[in-house]
Coordinates of C-alpha atoms and ligand atoms in Angstrom, one line a residue:
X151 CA 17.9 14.1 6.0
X152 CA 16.6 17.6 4.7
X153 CA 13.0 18.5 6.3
X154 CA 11.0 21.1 5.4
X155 CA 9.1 23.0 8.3
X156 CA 6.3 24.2 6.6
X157 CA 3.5 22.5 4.3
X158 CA 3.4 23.2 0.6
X159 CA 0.6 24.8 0.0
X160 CA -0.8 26.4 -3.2
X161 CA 2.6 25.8 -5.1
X162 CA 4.9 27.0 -1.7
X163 CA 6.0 25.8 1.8
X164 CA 4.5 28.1 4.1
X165 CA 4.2 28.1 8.1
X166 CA 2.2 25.6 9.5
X167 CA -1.1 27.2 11.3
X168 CA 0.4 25.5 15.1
X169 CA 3.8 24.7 16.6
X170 CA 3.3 21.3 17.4
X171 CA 6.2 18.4 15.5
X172 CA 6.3 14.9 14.8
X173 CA 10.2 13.5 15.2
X174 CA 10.8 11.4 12.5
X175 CA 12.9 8.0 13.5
X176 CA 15.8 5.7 12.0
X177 CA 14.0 1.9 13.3
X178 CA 17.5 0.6 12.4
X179 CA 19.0 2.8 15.5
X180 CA 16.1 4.3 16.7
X181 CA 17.9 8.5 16.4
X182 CA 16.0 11.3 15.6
X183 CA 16.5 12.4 11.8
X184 CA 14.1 15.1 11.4
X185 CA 11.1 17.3 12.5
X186 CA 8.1 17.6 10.3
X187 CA 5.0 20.1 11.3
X188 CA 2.2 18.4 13.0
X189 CA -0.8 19.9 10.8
X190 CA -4.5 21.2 12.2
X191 CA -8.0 21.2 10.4
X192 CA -6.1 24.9 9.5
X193 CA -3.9 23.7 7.3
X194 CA -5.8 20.8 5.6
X195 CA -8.5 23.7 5.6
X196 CA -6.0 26.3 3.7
X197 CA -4.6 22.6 1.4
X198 CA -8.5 21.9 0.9
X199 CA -9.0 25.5 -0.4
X200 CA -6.1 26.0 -2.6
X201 CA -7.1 22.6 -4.6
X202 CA -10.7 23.8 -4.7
X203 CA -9.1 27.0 -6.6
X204 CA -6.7 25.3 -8.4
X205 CA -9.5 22.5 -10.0
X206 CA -11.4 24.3 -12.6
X207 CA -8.0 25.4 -14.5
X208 CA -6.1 22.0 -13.7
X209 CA -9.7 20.3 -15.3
X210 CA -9.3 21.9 -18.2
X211 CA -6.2 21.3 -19.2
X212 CA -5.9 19.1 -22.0
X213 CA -4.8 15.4 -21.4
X214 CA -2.2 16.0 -23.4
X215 CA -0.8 18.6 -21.2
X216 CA -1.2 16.4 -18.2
X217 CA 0.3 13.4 -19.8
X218 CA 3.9 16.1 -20.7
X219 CA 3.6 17.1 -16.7
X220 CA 3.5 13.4 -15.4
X221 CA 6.3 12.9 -17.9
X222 CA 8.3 15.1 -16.0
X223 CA 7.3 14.3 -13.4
X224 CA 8.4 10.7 -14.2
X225 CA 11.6 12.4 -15.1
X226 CA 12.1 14.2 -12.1
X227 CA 11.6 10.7 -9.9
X228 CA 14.3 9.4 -11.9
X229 CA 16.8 11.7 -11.3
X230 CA 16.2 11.8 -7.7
X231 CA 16.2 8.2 -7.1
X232 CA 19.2 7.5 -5.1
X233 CA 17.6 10.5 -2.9
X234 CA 14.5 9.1 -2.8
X235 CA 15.8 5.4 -1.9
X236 CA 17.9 6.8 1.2
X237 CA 15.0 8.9 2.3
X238 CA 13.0 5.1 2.6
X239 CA 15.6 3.5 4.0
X240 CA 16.6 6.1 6.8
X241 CA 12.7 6.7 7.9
X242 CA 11.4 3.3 7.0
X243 CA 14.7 1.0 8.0
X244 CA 14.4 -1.3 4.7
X245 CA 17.7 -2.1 3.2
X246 CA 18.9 0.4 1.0
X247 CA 19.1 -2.4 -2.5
X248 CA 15.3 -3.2 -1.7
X249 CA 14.7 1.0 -1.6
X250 CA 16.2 1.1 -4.8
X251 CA 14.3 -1.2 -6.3
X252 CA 11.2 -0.9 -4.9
X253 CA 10.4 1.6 -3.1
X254 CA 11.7 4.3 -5.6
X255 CA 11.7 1.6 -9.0
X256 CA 8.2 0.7 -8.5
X257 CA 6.9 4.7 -8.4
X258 CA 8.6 5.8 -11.4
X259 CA 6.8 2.8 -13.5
X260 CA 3.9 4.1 -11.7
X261 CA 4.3 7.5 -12.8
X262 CA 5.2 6.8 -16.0
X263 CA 2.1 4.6 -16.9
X264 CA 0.0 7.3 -16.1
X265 CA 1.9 10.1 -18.1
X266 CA 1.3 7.1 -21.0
X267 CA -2.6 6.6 -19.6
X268 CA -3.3 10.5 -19.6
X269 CA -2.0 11.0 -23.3
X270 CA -4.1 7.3 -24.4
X271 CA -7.3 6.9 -22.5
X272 CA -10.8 7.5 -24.1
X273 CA -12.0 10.4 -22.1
X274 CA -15.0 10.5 -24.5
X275 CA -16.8 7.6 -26.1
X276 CA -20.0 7.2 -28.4
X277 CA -22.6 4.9 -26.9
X278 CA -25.8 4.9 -29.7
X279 CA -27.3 8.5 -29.7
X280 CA -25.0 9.9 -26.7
X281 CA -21.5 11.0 -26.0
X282 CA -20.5 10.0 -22.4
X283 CA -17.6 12.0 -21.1
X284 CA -15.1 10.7 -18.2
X285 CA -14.6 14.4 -15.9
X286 CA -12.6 14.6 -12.8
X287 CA -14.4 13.9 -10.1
X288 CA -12.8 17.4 -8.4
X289 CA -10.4 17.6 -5.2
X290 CA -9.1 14.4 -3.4
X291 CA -8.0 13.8 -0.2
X292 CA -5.4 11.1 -0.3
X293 CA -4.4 9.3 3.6
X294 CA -1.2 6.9 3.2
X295 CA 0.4 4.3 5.2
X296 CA 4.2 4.1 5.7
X297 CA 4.8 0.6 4.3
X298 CA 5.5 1.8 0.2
X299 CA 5.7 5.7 1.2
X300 CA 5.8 6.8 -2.0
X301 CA 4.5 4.1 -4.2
X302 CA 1.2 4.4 -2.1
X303 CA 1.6 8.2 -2.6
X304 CA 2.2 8.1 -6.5
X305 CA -0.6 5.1 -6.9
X306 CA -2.9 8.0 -5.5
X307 CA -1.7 11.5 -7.1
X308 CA -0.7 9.8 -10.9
X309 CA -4.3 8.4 -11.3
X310 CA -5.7 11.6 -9.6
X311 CA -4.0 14.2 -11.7
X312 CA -4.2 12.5 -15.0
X313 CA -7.8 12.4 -14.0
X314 CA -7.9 16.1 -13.8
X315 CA -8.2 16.0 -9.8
X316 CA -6.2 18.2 -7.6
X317 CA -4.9 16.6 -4.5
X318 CA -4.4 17.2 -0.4
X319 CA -1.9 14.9 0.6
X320 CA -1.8 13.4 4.4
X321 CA 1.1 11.0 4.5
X322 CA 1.8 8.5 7.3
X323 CA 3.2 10.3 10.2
X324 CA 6.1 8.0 10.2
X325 CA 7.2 8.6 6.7
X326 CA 6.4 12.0 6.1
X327 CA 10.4 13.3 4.7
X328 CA 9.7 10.9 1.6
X329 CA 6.1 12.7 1.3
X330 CA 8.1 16.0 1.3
X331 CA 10.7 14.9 -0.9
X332 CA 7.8 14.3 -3.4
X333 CA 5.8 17.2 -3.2
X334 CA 9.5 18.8 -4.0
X335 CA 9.7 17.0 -7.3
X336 CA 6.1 17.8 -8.3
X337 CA 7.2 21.6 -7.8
X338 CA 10.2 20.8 -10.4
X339 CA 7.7 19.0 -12.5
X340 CA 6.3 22.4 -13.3
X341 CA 2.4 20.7 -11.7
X342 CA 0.5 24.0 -11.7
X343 CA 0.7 25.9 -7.5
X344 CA -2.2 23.9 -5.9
X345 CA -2.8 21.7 -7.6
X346 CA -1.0 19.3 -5.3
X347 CA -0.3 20.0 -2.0
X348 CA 1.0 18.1 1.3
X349 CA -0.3 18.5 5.2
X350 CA 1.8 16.3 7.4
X351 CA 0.4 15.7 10.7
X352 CA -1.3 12.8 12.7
X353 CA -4.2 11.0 11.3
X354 CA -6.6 11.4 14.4
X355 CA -6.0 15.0 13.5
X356 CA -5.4 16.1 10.3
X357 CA -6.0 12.3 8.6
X358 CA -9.6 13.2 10.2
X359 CA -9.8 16.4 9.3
X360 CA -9.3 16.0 6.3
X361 CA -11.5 12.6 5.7
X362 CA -14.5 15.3 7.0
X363 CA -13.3 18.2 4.8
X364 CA -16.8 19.0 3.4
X365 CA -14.5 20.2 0.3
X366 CA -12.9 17.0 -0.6
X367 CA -15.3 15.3 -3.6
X368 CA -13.6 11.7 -3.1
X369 CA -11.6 10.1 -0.2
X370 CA -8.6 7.5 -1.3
X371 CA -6.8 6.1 1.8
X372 CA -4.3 3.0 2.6
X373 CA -3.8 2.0 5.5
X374 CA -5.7 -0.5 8.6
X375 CA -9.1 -1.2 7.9
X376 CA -10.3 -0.1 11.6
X377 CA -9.4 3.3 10.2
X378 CA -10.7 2.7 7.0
X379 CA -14.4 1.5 8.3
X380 CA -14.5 5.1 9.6
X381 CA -13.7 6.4 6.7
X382 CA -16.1 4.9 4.9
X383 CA -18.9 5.7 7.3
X384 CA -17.7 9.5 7.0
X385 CA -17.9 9.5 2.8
X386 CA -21.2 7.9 3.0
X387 CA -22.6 10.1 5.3
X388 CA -21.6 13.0 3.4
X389 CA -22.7 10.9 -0.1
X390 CA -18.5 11.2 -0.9
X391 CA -17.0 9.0 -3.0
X392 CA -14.2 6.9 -1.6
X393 CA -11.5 4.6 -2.1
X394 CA -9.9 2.0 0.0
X395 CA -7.3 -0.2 0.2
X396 CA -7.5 -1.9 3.6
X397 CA -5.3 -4.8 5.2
X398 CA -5.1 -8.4 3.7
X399 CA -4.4 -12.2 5.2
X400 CA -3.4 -13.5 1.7
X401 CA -3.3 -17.3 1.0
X402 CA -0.6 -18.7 -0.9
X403 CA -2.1 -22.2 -2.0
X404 CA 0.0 -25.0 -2.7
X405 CA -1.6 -27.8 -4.6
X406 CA 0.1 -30.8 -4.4
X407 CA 1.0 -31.3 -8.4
X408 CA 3.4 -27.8 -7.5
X409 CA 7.3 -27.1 -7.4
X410 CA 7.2 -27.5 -3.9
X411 CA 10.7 -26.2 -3.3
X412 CA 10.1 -23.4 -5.6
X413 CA 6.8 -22.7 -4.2
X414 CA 7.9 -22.4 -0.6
X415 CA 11.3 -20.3 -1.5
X416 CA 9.3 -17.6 -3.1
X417 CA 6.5 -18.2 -0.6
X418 CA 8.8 -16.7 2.0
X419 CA 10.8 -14.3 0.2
X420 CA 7.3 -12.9 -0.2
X421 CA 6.8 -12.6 3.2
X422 CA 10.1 -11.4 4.5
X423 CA 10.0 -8.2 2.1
X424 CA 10.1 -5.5 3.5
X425 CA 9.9 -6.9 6.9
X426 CA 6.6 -8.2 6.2
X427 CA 5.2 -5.2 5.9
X428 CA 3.3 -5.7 2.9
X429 CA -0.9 -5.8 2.8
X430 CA -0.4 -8.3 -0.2
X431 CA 2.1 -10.6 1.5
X432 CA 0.7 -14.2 1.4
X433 CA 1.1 -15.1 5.1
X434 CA -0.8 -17.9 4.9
X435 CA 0.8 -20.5 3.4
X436 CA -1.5 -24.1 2.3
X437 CA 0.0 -27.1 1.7
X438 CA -1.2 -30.8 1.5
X439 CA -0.9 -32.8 4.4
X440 CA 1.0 -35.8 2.6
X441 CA 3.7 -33.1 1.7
X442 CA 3.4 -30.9 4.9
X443 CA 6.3 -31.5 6.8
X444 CA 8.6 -31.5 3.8
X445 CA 7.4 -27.4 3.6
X446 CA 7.7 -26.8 7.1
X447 CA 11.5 -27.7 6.7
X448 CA 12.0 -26.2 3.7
X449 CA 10.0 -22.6 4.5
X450 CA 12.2 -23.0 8.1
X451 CA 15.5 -23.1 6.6
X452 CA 14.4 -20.3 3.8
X453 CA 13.7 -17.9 6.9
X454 CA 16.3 -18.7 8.8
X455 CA 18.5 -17.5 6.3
X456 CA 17.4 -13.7 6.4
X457 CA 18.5 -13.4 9.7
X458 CA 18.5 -9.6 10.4
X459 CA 19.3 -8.6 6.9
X460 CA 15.5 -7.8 6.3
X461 CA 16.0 -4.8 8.3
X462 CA 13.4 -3.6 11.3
X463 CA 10.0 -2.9 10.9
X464 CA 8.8 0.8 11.3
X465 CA 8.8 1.6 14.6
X466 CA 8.8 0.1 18.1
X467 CA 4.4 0.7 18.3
X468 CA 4.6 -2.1 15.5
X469 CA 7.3 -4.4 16.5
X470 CA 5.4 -4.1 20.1
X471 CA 2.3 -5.2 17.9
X472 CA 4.1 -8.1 15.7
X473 CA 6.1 -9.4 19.1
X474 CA 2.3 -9.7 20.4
X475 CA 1.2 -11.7 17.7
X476 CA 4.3 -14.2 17.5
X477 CA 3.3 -14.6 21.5
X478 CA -0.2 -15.3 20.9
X479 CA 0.5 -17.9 17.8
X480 CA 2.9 -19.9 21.1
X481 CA -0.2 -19.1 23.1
X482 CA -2.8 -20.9 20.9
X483 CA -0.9 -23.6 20.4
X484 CA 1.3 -23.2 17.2
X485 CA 4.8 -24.9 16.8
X486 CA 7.5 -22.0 15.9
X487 CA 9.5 -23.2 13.5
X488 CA 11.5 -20.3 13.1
X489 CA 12.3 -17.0 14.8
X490 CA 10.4 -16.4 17.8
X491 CA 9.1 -13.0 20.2
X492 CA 12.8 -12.2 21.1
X493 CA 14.4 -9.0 19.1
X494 CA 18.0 -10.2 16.5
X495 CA 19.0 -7.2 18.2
X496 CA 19.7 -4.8 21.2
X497 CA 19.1 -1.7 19.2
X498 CA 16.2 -1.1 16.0
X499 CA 13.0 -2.6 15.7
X500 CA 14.2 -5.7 14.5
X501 CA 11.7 -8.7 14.7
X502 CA 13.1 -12.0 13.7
X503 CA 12.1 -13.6 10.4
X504 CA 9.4 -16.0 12.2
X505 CA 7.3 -19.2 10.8
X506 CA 4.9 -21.1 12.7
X507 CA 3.9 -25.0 12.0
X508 CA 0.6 -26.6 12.7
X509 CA -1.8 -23.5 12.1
X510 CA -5.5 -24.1 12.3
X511 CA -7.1 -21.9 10.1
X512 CA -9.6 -20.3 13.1
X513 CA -5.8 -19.6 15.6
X514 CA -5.8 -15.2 15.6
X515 CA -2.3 -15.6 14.2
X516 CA -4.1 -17.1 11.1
X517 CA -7.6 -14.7 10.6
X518 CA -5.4 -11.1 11.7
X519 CA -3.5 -9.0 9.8
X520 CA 0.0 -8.9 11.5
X521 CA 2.0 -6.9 9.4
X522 CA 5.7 -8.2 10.1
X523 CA 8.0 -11.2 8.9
X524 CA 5.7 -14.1 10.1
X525 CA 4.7 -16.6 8.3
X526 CA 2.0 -19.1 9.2
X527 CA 1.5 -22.6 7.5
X528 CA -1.6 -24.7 7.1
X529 CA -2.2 -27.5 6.3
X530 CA -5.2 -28.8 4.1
X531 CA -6.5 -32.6 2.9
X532 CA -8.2 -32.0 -0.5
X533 CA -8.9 -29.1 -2.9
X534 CA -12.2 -28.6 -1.2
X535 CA -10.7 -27.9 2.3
X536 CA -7.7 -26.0 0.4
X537 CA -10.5 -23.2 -0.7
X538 CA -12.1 -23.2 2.1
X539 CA -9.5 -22.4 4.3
X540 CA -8.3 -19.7 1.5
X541 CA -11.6 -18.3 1.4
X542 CA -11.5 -18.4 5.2
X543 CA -11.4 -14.7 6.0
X544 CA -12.4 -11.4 6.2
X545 CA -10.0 -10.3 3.9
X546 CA -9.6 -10.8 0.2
X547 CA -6.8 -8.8 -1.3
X548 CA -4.1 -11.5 -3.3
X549 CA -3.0 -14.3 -3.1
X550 CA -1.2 -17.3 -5.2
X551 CA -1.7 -20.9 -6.9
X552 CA 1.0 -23.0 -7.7
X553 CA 0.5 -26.2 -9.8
X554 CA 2.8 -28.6 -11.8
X555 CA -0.2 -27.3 -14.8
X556 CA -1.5 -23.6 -15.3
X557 CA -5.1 -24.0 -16.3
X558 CA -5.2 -26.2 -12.8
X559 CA -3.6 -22.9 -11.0
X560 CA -6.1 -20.6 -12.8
X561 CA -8.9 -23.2 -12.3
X562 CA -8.2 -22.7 -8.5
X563 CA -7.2 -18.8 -8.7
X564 CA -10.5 -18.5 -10.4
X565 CA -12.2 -19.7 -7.3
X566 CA -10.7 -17.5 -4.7
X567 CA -12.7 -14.3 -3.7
X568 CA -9.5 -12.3 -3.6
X569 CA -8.3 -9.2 -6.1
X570 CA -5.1 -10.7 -7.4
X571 CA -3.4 -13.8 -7.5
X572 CA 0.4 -14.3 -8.9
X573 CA 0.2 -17.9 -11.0
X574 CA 3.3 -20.0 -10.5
X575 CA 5.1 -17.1 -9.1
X576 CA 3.7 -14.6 -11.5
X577 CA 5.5 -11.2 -11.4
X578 CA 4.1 -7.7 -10.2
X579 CA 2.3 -5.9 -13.1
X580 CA 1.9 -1.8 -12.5
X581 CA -0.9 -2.0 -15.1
X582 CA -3.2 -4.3 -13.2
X583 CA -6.0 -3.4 -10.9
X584 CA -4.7 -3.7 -7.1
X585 CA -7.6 -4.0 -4.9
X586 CA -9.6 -6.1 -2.9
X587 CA -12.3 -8.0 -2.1
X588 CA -14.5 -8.6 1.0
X589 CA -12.9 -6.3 3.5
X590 CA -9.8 -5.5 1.5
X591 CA -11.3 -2.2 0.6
X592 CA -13.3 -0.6 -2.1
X593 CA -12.1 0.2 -5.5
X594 CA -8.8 -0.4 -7.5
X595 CA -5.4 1.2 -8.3
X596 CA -3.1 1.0 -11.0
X597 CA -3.3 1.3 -14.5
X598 CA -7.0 2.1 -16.2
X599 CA -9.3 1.2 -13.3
X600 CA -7.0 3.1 -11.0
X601 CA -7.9 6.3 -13.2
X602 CA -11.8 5.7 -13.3
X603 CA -11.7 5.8 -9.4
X604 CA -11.3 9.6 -10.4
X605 CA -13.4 10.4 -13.3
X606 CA -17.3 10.8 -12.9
X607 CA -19.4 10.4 -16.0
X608 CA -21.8 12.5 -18.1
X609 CA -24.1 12.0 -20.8
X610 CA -25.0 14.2 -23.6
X611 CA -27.6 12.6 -25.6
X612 CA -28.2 14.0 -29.0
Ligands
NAP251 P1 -3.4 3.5 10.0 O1 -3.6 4.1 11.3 O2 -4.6 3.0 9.3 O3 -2.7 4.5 9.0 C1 -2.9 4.8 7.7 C2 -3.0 6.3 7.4 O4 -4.2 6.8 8.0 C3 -1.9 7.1 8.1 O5 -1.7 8.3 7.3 C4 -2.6 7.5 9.4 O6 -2.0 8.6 10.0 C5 -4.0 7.8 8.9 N1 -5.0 7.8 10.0 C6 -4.9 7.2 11.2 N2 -6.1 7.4 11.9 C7 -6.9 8.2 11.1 C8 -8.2 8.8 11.3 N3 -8.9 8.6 12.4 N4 -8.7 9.5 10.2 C9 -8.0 9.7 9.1 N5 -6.7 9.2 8.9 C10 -6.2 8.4 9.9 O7 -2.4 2.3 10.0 P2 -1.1 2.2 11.0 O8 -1.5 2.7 12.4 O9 0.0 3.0 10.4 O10 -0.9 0.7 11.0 C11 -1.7 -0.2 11.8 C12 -2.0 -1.4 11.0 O11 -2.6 -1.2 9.8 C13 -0.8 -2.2 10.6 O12 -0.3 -3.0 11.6 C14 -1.3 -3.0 9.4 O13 -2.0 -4.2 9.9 C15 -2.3 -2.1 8.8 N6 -1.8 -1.4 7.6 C16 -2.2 -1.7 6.4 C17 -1.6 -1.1 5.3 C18 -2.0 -1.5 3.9 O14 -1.3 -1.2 3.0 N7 -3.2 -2.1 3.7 C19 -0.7 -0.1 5.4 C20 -0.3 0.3 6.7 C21 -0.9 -0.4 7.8 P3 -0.8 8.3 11.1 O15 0.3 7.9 10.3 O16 -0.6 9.5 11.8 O17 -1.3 7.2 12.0
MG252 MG1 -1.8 5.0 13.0

């Protein structure tokens, strides 16, 4: 894998400011594939600046012009997408077909619906005697996670440039050649020098530096929401405005009129992706006691079927931290069904496609994020104690209904203080708001209401 050793700044890479590297690891067999620059408060400071100079011309461009950049841009992803699903796969370990797909299909759509949004959206609207114009709110600091390395890069710097932002990029230090392979095609894309720029680097360092940066006018970050509680408190302090898209312990309800067989198949498809590393991922799954056991079977053959083929998780810190959890779910008193604490293999961060059995709703394995391929199922008596388990945690980011009827789904999806729930196995929609509720963060992405996170309003009354 290429690496730069420098951080583009102000349209080049230059030196980073210290000497200091992070190695960047294959999970699947744990080598060394690359060196990225650790970045300092120096070099978010000299990214911060060059986006502060690059705003006022980038802001006045017309959305025309920055609907033809994210165009290319759009372009530019598409032609690099073998490039881009290899870079995933080698720094991430998911299996090269789901990179493909996903991890570089789901950015270009991304791209390309805000090169669409930019040319389309009302930037300016009559309300009675006033014109109210939608500005950019100015320059963004953007902190991503590792788990969609570039979708969760693109859902930040589309939005944010067809806004009229400009952007300082921290990606995740575990995924930061994919980071660098995009600020490479932004470059091609002809995005004016500073406009976007990239500090790799470690988030106690230059994640924080960054989040403080009394030059950033709006924080968006992905990633744990103990992080993201920080954050928070830092924008408010510093009356900043802030987005976040925090963890999730989605519910995926199955009432008892349901495909059952269909319901559970896709139940743990959705879980295994990506090794479970998804903050959507319903890993609670409800079903009705008089058809319990029937899912249990069904959702333990489904997983036993991925085997290793799901590929690791990211690195040994996390599969340390999903091992924990599968011991603690034995702990409490859970019934594994499928999988277990030991590794599928010697070498990689492999954790075994896991379901537990006979989870009560209050067990850790059931209220805690876990982020890897384990699935917990619960089981409910009536509707009542269905939502009420659902509705059960801190989180609120997805989630699903199946039903043998839609309006009885939606009637139930309806109820559920979550952001977004898939209807009968209901397929992923770029355009939609992706966001939560509760503690699932603050604000949306995607489509329309992932641009007004970066436009401010004004008035002019006449
Ligand atoms: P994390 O620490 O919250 O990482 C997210 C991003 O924030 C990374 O770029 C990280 O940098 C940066 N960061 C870390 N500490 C920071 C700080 N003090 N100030 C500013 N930025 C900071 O998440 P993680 O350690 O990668 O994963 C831990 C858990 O978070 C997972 O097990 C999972 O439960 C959850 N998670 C959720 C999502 C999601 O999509 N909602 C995504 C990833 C993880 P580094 O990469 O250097 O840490
Ligand atoms: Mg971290």
């Amino acid at each position: 894998m290429k690496a730069h050793d420098g951080m583009y700044i102000d349209g080049a890479w230059r030196p980073a400011a210290g000497t200091d590297t992070i190695e960047v690891v294959n999970p699947v067999d744990e080598q060394v594939i690359g060196r990225v620059p650790a970045g300092t408060a120096e070099d978010v400071d000299a990214a911060v600046r060059a986006a502060r100079a690059a705003f006022p011309a980038w802001a006045a461009t017309t959305p025309a012009e920055r609907a033809a950049r994210l165009a290319a841009l759009r372009d530019i992803l598409v032609a690099r997408k073998d490039e881009i699903a290899e870079t995933v796969t080698a720094e991430l370990g998911s299996p090269l077909p789901f990179s493909q797909a996903v991890h570089a299909g789901v950015p270009i759509a991304v791209a390309g619906s805000y090169a669409e949004l930019a040319a389309t959206y009302a930037f300016e609207e009559r309300v009675g005697n006033s014109t109210v114009y939608q500005e950019p709110v100015g320059v963004v600091g953007a902190i991503t996670p590792w788990n969609y390395p570039l979708h969760q890069i693109v859902a930040k710097v589309a939005p944010a440039l067809a806004a009229g932002c400009t952007v300082v990029l921290k990606p995740a230090e575990d995924t930061p050649l994919t980071a660098q392979l995009f600020a490479e095609t932004v470059a091609e894309a002809g995005i004016p020098a500073g406009v976007f720029n990239l500090v790799t680097g470690l988030g106690p360092v230059a994640g924080q530096a960054l989040a403080e940066h009394p030059d950033v006018d709006l924080v968006s970050f992905t990633g744990s929401t103990a992080v993201g509680k920080r954050i928070g408190a830092t924008a408010g302090a510093a009356v900043k405005r802030v987005a976040l898209e925090l963890g999730g312990k989605s519910a995926n309800v199955i009432l008892p009129s349901a495909d059952l067989a269909k319901a559970v198949g896709v139940g743990v498809a959705n879980v295994m992706s990506n090794s479970g590393q998804t903050c959507s991922a319903w890993t609670r799954m409800l079903v009705h006691s008089a058809r319990y056991d029937e899912a249990v079977e069904l959702a333990a053959a489904a997983a036993e079927k991925y085997g290793d083929r799901i590929g690791p998780v990211v690195s040994a810190k996390q599969q340390a931290r999903v091992r924990s959890y599968i011991d603690k779910g034995v702990t409490e008193g859970a019934r594994l069904v499928a999988g277990g604490p030991e590794s599928p293999r010697e070498q990689g961060y492999f954790v075994s496609p896991t379901v537990f059995a006979d989870v009560t709703p209050e067990m850790t394995i059931a209220q805690e994020e876990i982020f890897g391929p384990v699935l917990s199922i619960i089981r409910y008596e009536d509707e009542a104690d269905a939502l009420r388990i659902a509705n059960g945690t801190v989180y609120g980011l997805a989630g699903a209904v199946w039903a043998g009827d839609e309006a009885e789904a939606v009637a139930f999806a309806r109820r559920l203080d979550t952001g977004q729930v898939d209807i009968n196995g209901g397929r992923f929609n770029p355009l939609a708001p992706f966001g939560g509720y509760k503690q699932s963060g603050v604000g949306r992405e995607l489509g329309s209401h992932g641009l007004s996170e970066y436009l401010q309003t004004k008035s002019l009354q006449f």
